[in-house]
CSV table of C-alpha atoms in Angstrom, one decimal:
chain,number,residue,atom,x,y,z
Y,1,MET,CA,-5.8,34.8,2.2
Y,2,THR,CA,-2.3,34.1,1.9
Y,3,LYS,CA,-1.7,31.3,-0.4
Y,4,ILE,CA,1.1,28.7,1.2
Y,5,ASP,CA,3.9,27.7,-1.2
Y,6,PHE,CA,5.3,24.7,0.9
Y,7,LYS,CA,8.4,24.7,-1.6
Y,8,LYS,CA,9.6,28.2,-0.3
Y,9,ALA,CA,8.5,27.0,3.6
Y,10,SER,CA,10.9,23.6,3.2
Y,11,PRO,CA,13.6,25.1,0.7
Y,12,ALA,CA,16.1,21.8,1.9
Y,13,LEU,CA,13.2,19.8,0.1
Y,14,TYR,CA,13.1,21.6,-2.8
Y,15,ARG,CA,16.3,22.8,-3.7
Y,16,ALA,CA,19.5,21.1,-3.9
Y,17,PRO,CA,22.8,21.8,-5.6
Y,18,THR,CA,24.0,21.0,-8.8
Y,19,ASN,CA,27.4,19.7,-8.5
Y,20,ARG,CA,27.6,18.0,-5.3
Y,21,PHE,CA,25.5,15.4,-3.5
Y,22,ALA,CA,23.6,16.8,-0.5
Y,23,LEU,CA,22.5,15.3,2.4
Y,24,VAL,CA,19.2,15.8,4.0
Y,25,ASP,CA,16.8,14.5,6.5
Y,26,VAL,CA,13.3,14.2,5.2
Y,27,PRO,CA,10.5,14.1,7.4
Y,28,ALA,CA,7.2,11.9,7.1
Y,29,MET,CA,5.1,13.9,4.7
Y,30,ARG,CA,1.6,12.9,3.5
Y,31,PHE,CA,1.0,11.9,-0.2
Y,32,VAL,CA,-1.6,10.9,-2.7
Y,33,MET,CA,-0.1,7.9,-4.5
Y,34,VAL,CA,-0.6,5.7,-7.2
Y,35,ASP,CA,1.8,2.7,-8.4
Y,36,GLY,CA,2.4,1.2,-11.5
Y,37,ALA,CA,4.9,-0.5,-13.7
Y,38,GLY,CA,6.6,0.1,-17.1
Y,39,ASP,CA,7.9,2.8,-19.3
Y,40,PRO,CA,6.2,5.7,-18.5
Y,41,ASN,CA,6.7,7.3,-22.0
Y,42,THR,CA,4.2,4.7,-23.2
Y,43,ALA,CA,2.5,2.8,-20.3
Y,44,PRO,CA,-1.2,4.0,-20.2
Y,45,ALA,CA,-1.2,3.3,-16.5
Y,46,TYR,CA,1.6,6.2,-16.2
Y,47,LYS,CA,-0.6,8.6,-17.7
Y,48,GLN,CA,-3.8,7.6,-15.9
Y,49,ALA,CA,-1.6,8.0,-12.6
Y,50,VAL,CA,-0.7,11.0,-13.6
Y,51,GLU,CA,-4.4,12.5,-14.4
Y,52,TRP,CA,-5.6,11.1,-11.3
Y,53,LEU,CA,-3.3,12.6,-8.8
Y,54,PHE,CA,-3.8,16.1,-10.2
Y,55,SER,CA,-7.3,15.9,-10.2
Y,56,VAL,CA,-7.4,14.8,-6.6
Y,57,SER,CA,-4.9,17.4,-5.4
Y,58,TYR,CA,-6.6,20.5,-7.2
Y,59,ALA,CA,-10.3,19.1,-5.7
Y,60,MET,CA,-8.4,18.9,-2.6
Y,61,LYS,CA,-7.2,22.6,-2.9
Y,62,PHE,CA,-10.1,24.0,-3.6
Y,63,SER,CA,-12.2,22.4,-0.7
Y,64,ALA,CA,-9.5,23.4,1.8
Y,65,LYS,CA,-9.7,26.9,0.4
Y,66,ALA,CA,-13.5,26.9,0.8
Y,67,SER,CA,-14.0,25.0,4.1
Y,68,LEU,CA,-10.8,25.4,6.2
Y,69,GLY,CA,-10.0,29.0,4.4
Y,70,LYS,CA,-6.6,27.5,3.5
Y,71,ASP,CA,-4.8,28.0,0.2
Y,72,TYR,CA,-1.9,26.7,-1.1
Y,73,VAL,CA,0.4,26.2,-4.2
Y,74,VAL,CA,-0.1,22.5,-5.3
Y,75,LEU,CA,2.9,20.9,-5.2
Y,76,PRO,CA,5.1,19.2,-7.7
Y,77,LEU,CA,4.7,15.6,-9.4
Y,78,GLU,CA,7.3,13.3,-7.6
Y,79,GLY,CA,8.2,9.9,-8.1
Y,80,LEU,CA,9.4,6.8,-6.6
Y,81,TRP,CA,11.3,4.2,-8.8
Y,82,GLU,CA,12.8,0.8,-8.1
Y,83,ALA,CA,13.8,-2.2,-10.5
Y,84,ASP,CA,15.2,-5.5,-9.6
Y,85,ASP,CA,18.5,-4.3,-10.8
Y,86,PRO,CA,19.8,-0.5,-9.9
Y,87,ALA,CA,21.6,-0.7,-13.3
Y,88,ASP,CA,18.4,-0.6,-14.9
Y,89,PHE,CA,18.1,3.1,-14.0
Y,90,VAL,CA,21.8,4.3,-15.2
Y,91,ALA,CA,20.8,2.1,-18.5
Y,92,ARG,CA,17.4,3.5,-19.0
Y,93,ARG,CA,15.7,0.1,-19.1
Y,94,LYS,CA,12.6,1.4,-18.4
Y,95,ASP,CA,10.4,-1.4,-19.2
Y,96,ARG,CA,11.9,-2.9,-16.0
Y,97,TRP,CA,10.9,-0.1,-13.9
Y,98,ARG,CA,8.2,-0.1,-10.9
Y,99,TRP,CA,6.9,3.2,-10.1
Y,100,THR,CA,5.0,5.3,-7.4
Y,101,MET,CA,3.8,8.5,-8.5
Y,102,MET,CA,2.7,11.2,-6.0
Y,103,ILE,CA,2.0,14.6,-5.0
Y,104,ARG,CA,2.3,15.7,-1.4
Y,105,ALA,CA,-0.7,16.4,0.5
Y,106,PRO,CA,-0.9,19.2,3.1
Y,107,ASP,CA,-1.1,18.0,6.8
Y,108,PHE,CA,-4.2,19.8,7.4
Y,109,LEU,CA,-5.9,17.8,4.6
Y,110,ASP,CA,-8.0,14.8,5.8
Y,111,ASP,CA,-9.3,11.0,4.8
Y,112,ALA,CA,-12.7,12.7,4.6
Y,113,MET,CA,-11.4,15.8,1.7
Y,114,PHE,CA,-9.3,12.9,0.1
Y,115,LEU,CA,-12.5,10.9,-0.5
Y,116,ALA,CA,-14.4,13.9,-1.4
Y,117,ALA,CA,-11.9,14.7,-3.9
Y,118,VAL,CA,-12.2,10.9,-5.6
Y,119,GLU,CA,-15.5,11.2,-6.2
Y,120,LYS,CA,-15.5,14.8,-7.7
Y,121,SER,CA,-13.0,13.4,-10.0
Y,122,LYS,CA,-14.9,10.3,-10.9
Y,123,LYS,CA,-17.1,12.4,-12.5
Y,124,LYS,CA,-14.7,13.5,-15.0
Y,125,LEU,CA,-11.9,10.6,-15.3
Y,126,GLY,CA,-14.3,7.4,-14.6
Y,127,ALA,CA,-13.0,4.8,-12.4
Y,128,PRO,CA,-10.0,5.5,-10.3
Y,129,PRO,CA,-6.6,3.1,-10.3
Y,130,ASP,CA,-7.1,0.5,-7.5
Y,131,SER,CA,-3.5,1.8,-5.9
Y,132,LEU,CA,-4.8,5.3,-5.2
Y,133,ARG,CA,-4.5,6.4,-1.8
Y,134,MET,CA,-3.6,9.2,0.7
Y,135,GLU,CA,-0.8,7.5,3.1
Y,136,ILE,CA,2.3,8.8,4.9
Y,137,TYR,CA,5.9,8.3,3.3
Y,138,ASP,CA,8.9,8.5,5.5
Y,139,GLU,CA,12.2,9.0,4.1
Y,140,GLY,CA,14.6,10.1,6.5
Y,141,PRO,CA,18.5,10.8,5.5
Y,142,SER,CA,19.1,11.0,2.0
Y,143,LEU,CA,21.3,12.2,-0.6
Y,144,GLN,CA,20.2,14.5,-3.7
Y,145,ILE,CA,21.5,16.6,-6.2
Y,146,LEU,CA,19.7,18.8,-9.0
Y,147,HIS,CA,19.9,17.5,-12.3
Y,148,ILE,CA,19.0,20.0,-15.3
Y,149,GLY,CA,18.2,18.4,-18.6
Y,150,ALA,CA,16.7,15.7,-20.3
Y,151,TYR,CA,15.4,12.7,-17.9
Y,152,ASP,CA,17.2,10.6,-19.8
Y,153,ASP,CA,20.6,12.1,-19.0
Y,154,GLU,CA,20.4,11.2,-15.8
Y,155,GLY,CA,22.0,8.0,-16.0
Y,156,PRO,CA,25.9,9.5,-15.6
Y,157,THR,CA,24.7,10.8,-12.3
Y,158,LEU,CA,23.1,8.2,-10.6
Y,159,ALA,CA,26.1,5.7,-12.0
Y,160,ARG,CA,28.2,8.5,-9.7
Y,161,LEU,CA,26.0,7.9,-6.5
Y,162,HIS,CA,25.7,4.3,-6.4
Y,163,HIS,CA,29.4,3.7,-7.4
Y,164,GLU,CA,31.3,6.4,-6.0
Y,165,GLU,CA,29.1,8.9,-3.7
Y,166,MET,CA,27.3,6.2,-1.7
Y,167,PRO,CA,30.6,4.2,-1.6
Y,168,SER,CA,33.0,6.9,-0.4
Y,169,ARG,CA,30.7,7.9,2.4
Y,170,GLY,CA,29.7,4.4,3.8
Y,171,TYR,CA,26.0,4.3,2.7
Y,172,VAL,CA,23.8,2.0,1.3
Y,173,PHE,CA,20.5,1.8,-0.4
Y,174,ALA,CA,17.6,2.7,2.5
Y,175,GLY,CA,14.6,3.0,0.2
Y,176,ARG,CA,13.5,3.6,-3.7
Y,177,HIS,CA,15.1,5.7,-6.0
Y,178,HIS,CA,12.9,9.4,-5.6
Y,179,GLU,CA,12.5,12.0,-8.3
Y,180,ILE,CA,11.0,15.4,-7.7
Y,181,TYR,CA,9.9,17.2,-10.8
Y,182,LEU,CA,10.4,20.6,-10.4
Y,183,SER,CA,9.4,21.7,-14.4
Y,184,ASP,CA,6.5,21.2,-16.4
Y,185,PRO,CA,7.6,19.0,-19.3
Y,186,ARG,CA,4.8,20.2,-21.7
Y,187,LYS,CA,6.2,23.8,-21.2
Y,188,THR,CA,10.2,23.1,-20.8
Y,189,GLU,CA,12.7,22.0,-23.3
Y,190,PRO,CA,14.5,19.2,-22.2
Y,191,ALA,CA,17.5,20.6,-21.9
Y,192,LYS,CA,16.1,23.2,-19.3
Y,193,LEU,CA,14.5,20.5,-17.3
Y,194,LYS,CA,15.0,20.6,-13.4
Y,195,THR,CA,14.6,17.5,-11.2
Y,196,ILE,CA,15.9,16.6,-7.9
Y,197,LEU,CA,17.6,13.1,-7.7
Y,198,ARG,CA,16.9,11.7,-4.1
Y,199,GLN,CA,18.2,8.3,-2.8
Y,200,PRO,CA,17.4,7.5,0.8
Y,201,VAL,CA,20.3,6.1,2.4
Y,202,ARG,CA,22.1,4.6,5.7
Y,203,ARG,CA,25.1,3.7,7.1
Y,204,GLY,CA,26.6,0.5,5.7
Y,205,ALA,CA,27.4,-2.6,8.1
């Protein structure tokens, strides 16, 4: 059985230059999602969200392998972030952040497999977050760059994106700030973390 690696199958979505913002057209994809708010380093809801996302995602992976004969590499954790003031990202005022954490689900997984995975996860995690769901997310044109380093060092790159890159290209915000965590922070020192920073954009008036 061949194991599908979607990162290799769609390199433009999971690779980006480190020295410039690349424009990529992001297709509609399905994700397992959980919503929340607050500092991800301290909010209990964030820890619960991540636990549930990985538990459900791996349960669906094993189900697909057993029932469909399809095996794949579980995709990395991703996050959609927003605040009333985009400057809160640059200044790292994390208590003001709202987030949706998510993991991509291959198209061959259906709602029944998702619900079965949730039931299986309940046995070890208890009641799921109210916002746990699987749905389509469609971003479209986006600017992205690969950030290497600690999450708290993203501020200058985001400031350059917001105040230089987007205005110079005639773009305005068209969606939530998006991060794709290519490294496992439990196993990688902060200076070597790899994170794709993505911002959906559209042409300004």
